[in-house]
PDB file of C-alpha atoms in Angstrom:
ATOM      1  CA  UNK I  30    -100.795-168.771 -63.109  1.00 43.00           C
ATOM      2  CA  UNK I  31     -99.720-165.341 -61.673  1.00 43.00           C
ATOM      3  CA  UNK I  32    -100.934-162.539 -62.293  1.00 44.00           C
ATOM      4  CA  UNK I  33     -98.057-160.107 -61.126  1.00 52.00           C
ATOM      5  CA  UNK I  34     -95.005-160.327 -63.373  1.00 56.00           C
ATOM      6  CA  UNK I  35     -92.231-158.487 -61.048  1.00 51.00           C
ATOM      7  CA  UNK I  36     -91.168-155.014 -62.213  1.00 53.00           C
ATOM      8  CA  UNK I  37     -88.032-154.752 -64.019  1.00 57.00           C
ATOM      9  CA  UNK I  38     -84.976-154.907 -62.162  1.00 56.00           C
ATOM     10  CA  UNK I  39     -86.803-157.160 -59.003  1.00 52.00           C
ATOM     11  CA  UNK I  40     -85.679-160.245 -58.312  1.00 50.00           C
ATOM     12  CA  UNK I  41     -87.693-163.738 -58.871  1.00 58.00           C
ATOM     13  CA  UNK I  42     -90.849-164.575 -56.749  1.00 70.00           C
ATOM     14  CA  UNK I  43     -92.961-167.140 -56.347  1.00 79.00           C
ATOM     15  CA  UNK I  44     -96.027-168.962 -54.540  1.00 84.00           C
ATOM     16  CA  UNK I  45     -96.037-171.482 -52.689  1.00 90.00           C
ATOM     17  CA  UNK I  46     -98.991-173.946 -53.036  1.00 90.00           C
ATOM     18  CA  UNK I  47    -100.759-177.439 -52.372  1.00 93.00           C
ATOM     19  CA  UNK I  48    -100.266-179.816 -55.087  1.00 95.00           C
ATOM     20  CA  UNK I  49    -104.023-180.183 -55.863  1.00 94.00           C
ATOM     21  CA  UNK I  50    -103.820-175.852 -57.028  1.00 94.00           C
ATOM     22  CA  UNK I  51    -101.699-176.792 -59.779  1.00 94.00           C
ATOM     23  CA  UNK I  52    -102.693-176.539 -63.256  1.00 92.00           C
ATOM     24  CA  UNK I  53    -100.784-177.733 -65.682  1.00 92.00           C
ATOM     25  CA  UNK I  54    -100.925-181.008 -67.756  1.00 95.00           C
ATOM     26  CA  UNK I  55     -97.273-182.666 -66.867  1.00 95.00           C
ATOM     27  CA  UNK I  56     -96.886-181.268 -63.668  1.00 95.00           C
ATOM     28  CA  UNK I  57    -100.550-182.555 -62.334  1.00 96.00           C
ATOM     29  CA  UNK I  58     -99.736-186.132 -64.506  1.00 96.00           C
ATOM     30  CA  UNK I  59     -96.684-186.282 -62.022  1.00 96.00           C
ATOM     31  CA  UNK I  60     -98.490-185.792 -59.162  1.00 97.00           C
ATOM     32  CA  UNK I  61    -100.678-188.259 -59.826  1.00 96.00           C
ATOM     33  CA  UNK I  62     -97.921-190.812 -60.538  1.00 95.00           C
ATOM     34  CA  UNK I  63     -96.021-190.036 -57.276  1.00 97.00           C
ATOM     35  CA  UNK I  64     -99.020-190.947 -55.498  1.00 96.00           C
ATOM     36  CA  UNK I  65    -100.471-194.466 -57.151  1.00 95.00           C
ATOM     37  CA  UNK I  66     -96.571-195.442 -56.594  1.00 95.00           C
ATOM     38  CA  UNK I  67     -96.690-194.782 -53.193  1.00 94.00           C
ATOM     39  CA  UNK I  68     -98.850-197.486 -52.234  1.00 88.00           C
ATOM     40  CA  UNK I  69     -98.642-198.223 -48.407  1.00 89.00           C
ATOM     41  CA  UNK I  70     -95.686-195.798 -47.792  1.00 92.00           C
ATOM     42  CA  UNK I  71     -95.262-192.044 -47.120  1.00 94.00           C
ATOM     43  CA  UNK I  72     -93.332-191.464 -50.842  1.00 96.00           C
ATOM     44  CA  UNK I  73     -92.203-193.886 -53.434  1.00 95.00           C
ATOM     45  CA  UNK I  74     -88.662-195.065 -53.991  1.00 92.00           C
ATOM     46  CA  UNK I  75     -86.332-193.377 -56.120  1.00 92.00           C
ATOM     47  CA  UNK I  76     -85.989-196.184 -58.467  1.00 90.00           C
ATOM     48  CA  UNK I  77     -89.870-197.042 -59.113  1.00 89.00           C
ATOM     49  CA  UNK I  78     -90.730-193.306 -59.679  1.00 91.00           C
ATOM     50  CA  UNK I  79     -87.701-192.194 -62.150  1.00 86.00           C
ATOM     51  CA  UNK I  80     -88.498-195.661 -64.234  1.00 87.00           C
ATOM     52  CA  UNK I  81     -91.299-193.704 -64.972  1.00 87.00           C
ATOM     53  CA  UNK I  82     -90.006-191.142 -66.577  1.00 88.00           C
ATOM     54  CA  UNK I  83     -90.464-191.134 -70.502  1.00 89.00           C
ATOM     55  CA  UNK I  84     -91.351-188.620 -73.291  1.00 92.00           C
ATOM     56  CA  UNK I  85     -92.502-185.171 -71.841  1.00 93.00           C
ATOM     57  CA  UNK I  86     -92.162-185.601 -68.019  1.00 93.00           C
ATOM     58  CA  UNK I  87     -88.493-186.759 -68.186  1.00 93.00           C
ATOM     59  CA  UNK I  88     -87.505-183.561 -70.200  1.00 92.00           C
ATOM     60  CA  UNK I  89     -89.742-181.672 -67.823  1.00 92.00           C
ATOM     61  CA  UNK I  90     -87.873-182.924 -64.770  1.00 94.00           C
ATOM     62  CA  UNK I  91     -84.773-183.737 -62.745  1.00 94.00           C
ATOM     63  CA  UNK I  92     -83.366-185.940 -59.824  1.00 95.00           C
ATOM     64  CA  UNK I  93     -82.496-184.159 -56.869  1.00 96.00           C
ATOM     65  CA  UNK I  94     -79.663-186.477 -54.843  1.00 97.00           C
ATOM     66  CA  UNK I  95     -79.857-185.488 -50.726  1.00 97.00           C
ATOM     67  CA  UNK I  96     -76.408-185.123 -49.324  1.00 97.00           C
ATOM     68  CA  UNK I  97     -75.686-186.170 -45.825  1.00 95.00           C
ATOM     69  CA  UNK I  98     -78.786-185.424 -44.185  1.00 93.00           C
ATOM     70  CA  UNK I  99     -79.199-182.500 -46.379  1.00 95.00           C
ATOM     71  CA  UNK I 100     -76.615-180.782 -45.632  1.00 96.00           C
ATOM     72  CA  UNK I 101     -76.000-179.964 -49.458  1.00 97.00           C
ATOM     73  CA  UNK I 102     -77.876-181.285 -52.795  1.00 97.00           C
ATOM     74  CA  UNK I 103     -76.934-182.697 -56.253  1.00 97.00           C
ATOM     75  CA  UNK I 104     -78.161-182.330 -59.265  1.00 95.00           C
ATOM     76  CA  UNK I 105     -78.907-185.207 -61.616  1.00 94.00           C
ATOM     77  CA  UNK I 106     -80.688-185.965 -64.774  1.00 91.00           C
ATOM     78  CA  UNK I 107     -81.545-182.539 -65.603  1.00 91.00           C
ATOM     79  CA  UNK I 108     -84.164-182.933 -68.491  1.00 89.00           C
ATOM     80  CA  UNK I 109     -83.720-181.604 -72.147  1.00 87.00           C
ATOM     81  CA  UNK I 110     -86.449-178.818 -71.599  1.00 85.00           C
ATOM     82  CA  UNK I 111     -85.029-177.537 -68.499  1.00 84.00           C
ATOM     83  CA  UNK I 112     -81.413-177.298 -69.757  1.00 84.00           C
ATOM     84  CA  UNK I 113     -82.865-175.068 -72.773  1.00 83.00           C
ATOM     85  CA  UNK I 114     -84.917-172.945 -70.166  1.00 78.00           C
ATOM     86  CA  UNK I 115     -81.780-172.388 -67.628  1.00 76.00           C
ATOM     87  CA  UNK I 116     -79.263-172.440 -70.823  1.00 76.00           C
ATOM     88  CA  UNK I 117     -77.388-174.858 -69.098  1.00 78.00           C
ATOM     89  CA  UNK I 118     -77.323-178.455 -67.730  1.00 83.00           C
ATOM     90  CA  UNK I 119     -76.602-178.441 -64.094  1.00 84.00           C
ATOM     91  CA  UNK I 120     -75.958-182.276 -63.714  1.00 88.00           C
ATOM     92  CA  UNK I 121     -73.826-182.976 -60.896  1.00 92.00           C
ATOM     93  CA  UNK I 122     -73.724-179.506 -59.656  1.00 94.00           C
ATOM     94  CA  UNK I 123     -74.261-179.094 -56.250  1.00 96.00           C
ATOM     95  CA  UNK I 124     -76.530-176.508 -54.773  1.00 96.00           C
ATOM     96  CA  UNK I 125     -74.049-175.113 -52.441  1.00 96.00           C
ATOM     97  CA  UNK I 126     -72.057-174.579 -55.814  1.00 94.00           C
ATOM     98  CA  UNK I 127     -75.664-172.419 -56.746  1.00 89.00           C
ATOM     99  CA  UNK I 128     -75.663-170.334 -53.957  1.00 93.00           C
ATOM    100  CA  UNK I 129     -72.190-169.335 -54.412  1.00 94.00           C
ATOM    101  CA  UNK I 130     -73.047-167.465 -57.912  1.00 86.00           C
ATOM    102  CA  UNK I 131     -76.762-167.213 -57.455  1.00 81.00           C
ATOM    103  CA  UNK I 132     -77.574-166.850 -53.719  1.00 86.00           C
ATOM    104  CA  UNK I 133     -81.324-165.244 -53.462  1.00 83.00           C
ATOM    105  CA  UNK I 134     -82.128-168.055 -56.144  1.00 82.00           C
ATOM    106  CA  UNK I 135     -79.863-170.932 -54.780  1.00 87.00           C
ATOM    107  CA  UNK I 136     -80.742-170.160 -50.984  1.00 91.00           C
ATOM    108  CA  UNK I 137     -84.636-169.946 -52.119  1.00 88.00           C
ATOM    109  CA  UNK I 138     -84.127-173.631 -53.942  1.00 91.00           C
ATOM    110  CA  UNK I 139     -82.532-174.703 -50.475  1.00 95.00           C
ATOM    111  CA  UNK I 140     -85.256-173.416 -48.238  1.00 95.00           C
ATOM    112  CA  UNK I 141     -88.246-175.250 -50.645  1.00 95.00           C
ATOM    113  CA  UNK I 142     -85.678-178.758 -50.572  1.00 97.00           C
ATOM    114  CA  UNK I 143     -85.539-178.602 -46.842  1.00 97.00           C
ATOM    115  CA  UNK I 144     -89.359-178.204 -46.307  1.00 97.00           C
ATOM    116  CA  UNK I 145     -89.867-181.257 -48.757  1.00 97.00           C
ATOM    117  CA  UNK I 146     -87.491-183.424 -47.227  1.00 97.00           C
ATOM    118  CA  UNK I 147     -88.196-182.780 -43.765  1.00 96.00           C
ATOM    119  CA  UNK I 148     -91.679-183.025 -44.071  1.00 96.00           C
ATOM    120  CA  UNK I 149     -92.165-186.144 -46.913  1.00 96.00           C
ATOM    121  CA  UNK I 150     -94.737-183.922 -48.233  1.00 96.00           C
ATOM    122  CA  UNK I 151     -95.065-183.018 -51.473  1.00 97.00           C
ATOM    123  CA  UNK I 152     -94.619-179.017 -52.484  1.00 96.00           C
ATOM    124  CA  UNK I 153     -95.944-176.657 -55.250  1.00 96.00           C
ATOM    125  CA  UNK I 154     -93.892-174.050 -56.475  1.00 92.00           C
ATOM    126  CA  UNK I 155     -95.487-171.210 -59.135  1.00 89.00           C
ATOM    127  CA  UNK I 156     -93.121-168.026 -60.286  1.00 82.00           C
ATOM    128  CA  UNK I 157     -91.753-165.862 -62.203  1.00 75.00           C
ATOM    129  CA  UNK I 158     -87.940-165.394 -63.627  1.00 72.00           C
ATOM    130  CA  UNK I 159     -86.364-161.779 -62.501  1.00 55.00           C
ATOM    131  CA  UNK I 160     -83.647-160.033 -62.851  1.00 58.00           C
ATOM    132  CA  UNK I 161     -81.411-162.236 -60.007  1.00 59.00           C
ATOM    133  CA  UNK I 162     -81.606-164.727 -63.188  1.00 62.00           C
ATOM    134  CA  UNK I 163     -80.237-162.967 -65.958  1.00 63.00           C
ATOM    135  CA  UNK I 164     -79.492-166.391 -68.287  1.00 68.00           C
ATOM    136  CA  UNK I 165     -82.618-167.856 -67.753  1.00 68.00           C
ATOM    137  CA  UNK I 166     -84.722-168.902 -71.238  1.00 69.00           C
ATOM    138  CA  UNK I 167     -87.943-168.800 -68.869  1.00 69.00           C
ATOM    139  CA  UNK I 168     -90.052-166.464 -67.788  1.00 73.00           C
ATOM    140  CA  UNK I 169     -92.467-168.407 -65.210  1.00 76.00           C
ATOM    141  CA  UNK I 170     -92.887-172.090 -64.033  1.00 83.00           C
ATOM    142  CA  UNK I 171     -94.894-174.164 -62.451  1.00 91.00           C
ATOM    143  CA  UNK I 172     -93.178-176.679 -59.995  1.00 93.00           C
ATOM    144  CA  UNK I 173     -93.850-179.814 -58.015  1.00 97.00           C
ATOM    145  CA  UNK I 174     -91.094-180.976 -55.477  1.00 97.00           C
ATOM    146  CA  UNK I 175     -91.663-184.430 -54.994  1.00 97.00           C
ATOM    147  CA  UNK I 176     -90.028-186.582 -51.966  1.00 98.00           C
ATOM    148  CA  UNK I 177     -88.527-189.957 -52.875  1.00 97.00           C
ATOM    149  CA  UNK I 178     -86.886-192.647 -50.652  1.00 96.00           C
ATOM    150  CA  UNK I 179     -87.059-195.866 -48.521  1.00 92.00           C
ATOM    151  CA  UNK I 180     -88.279-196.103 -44.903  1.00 88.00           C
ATOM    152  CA  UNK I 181     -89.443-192.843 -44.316  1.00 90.00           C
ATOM    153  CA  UNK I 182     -85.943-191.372 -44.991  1.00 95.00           C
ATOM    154  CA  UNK I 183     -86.124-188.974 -48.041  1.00 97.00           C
ATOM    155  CA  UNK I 184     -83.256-189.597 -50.402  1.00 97.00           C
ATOM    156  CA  UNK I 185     -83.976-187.895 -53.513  1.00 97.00           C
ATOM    157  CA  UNK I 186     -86.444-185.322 -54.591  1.00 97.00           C
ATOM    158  CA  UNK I 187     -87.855-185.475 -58.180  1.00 97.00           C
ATOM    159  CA  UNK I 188     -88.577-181.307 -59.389  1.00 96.00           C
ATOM    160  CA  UNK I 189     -91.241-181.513 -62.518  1.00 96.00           C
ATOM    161  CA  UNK I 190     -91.505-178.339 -64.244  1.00 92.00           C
ATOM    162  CA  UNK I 191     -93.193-176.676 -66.542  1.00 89.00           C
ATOM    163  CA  UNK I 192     -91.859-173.323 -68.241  1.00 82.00           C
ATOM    164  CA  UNK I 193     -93.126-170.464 -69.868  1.00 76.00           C
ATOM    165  CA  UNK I 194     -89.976-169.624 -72.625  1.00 70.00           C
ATOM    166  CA  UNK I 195     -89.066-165.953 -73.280  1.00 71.00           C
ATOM    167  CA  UNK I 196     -90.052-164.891 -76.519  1.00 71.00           C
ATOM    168  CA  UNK I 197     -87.184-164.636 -79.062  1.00 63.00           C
ATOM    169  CA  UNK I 198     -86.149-161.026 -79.724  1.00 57.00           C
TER     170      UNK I 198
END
């Protein structure tokens, strides 16, 4: 995890990293997953990995739909433990919808979505919450950015998550 919360008043940061640095339980189970269902191919399909998705790693996760060449980004199947850590469920949001009332945070998402689906690689993703996310239930996470399509086209990216809840004051 990280050791440097950011001081109050500073917006979120984050790390990124390889897949095989992560630590935690459901994110590392997902990993895992992604790659026994990739077989032969570069990434699964869309509809072999979310089938997969019961119990803990569906609530800890959501479907990321790639717009016309990823131009834009919807959000779909937002998990229950992610809508009580953002306070909201962003299902069929788009992210250019994000950037318009959160833009460090929405244009940070954007830049982490294009390096997954242009590459087909796999990304990690560790932070922590700051001030540009005042509603947020969370105060770190620990991301993996998975890429999911057919034919070496990336249609979908599944985002597993684990979060670190604020304590109640």
């Amino acid at each position: 995890m990280l050791n440097r919360k950011p001081a109050p008043g500073a917006p979120s940061r984050g790390d990124l990293l390889p897949v095989d640095r992560l630590d935690t339980e459901l994110v590392r189970g997902a990993i895992a997953m992604w790659r026994a269902l990739c077989h032969e191919a570069r990434f699964p399909a869309r509809a072999s990995m979310t089938s997969c998705l019961t119990g803990p790693l569906r609530e800890g996760s959501f479907l990321v739909e790639v717009l016309e060449g990823g131009s834009d980004y919807r959000y779909r199947d937002v998990g229950a433990a992610l809508m009580k850590g953002f306070d909201m469920d962003f299902s069929g949001r788009r992210l250019s919808g994000i950037i318009e009332t959160a833009p460090r945070f929405g244009l940070g998402l954007r830049m982490l979505y294009e390096m997954v689906r242009a590459s087909g690689e796999p990304l990690g993703y560790r932070g922590w919450v700051g001030e540009d996310l005042p509603g947020a239930a969370f105060l770190h996470h620990e991301s993996v950015i998975l890429p999911l399509g057919e034919e070496n086209l990336v249609d979908h990216l599944l985002v597993v998550s684990v979060l670190v809840l604020r304590q109640p004051t």
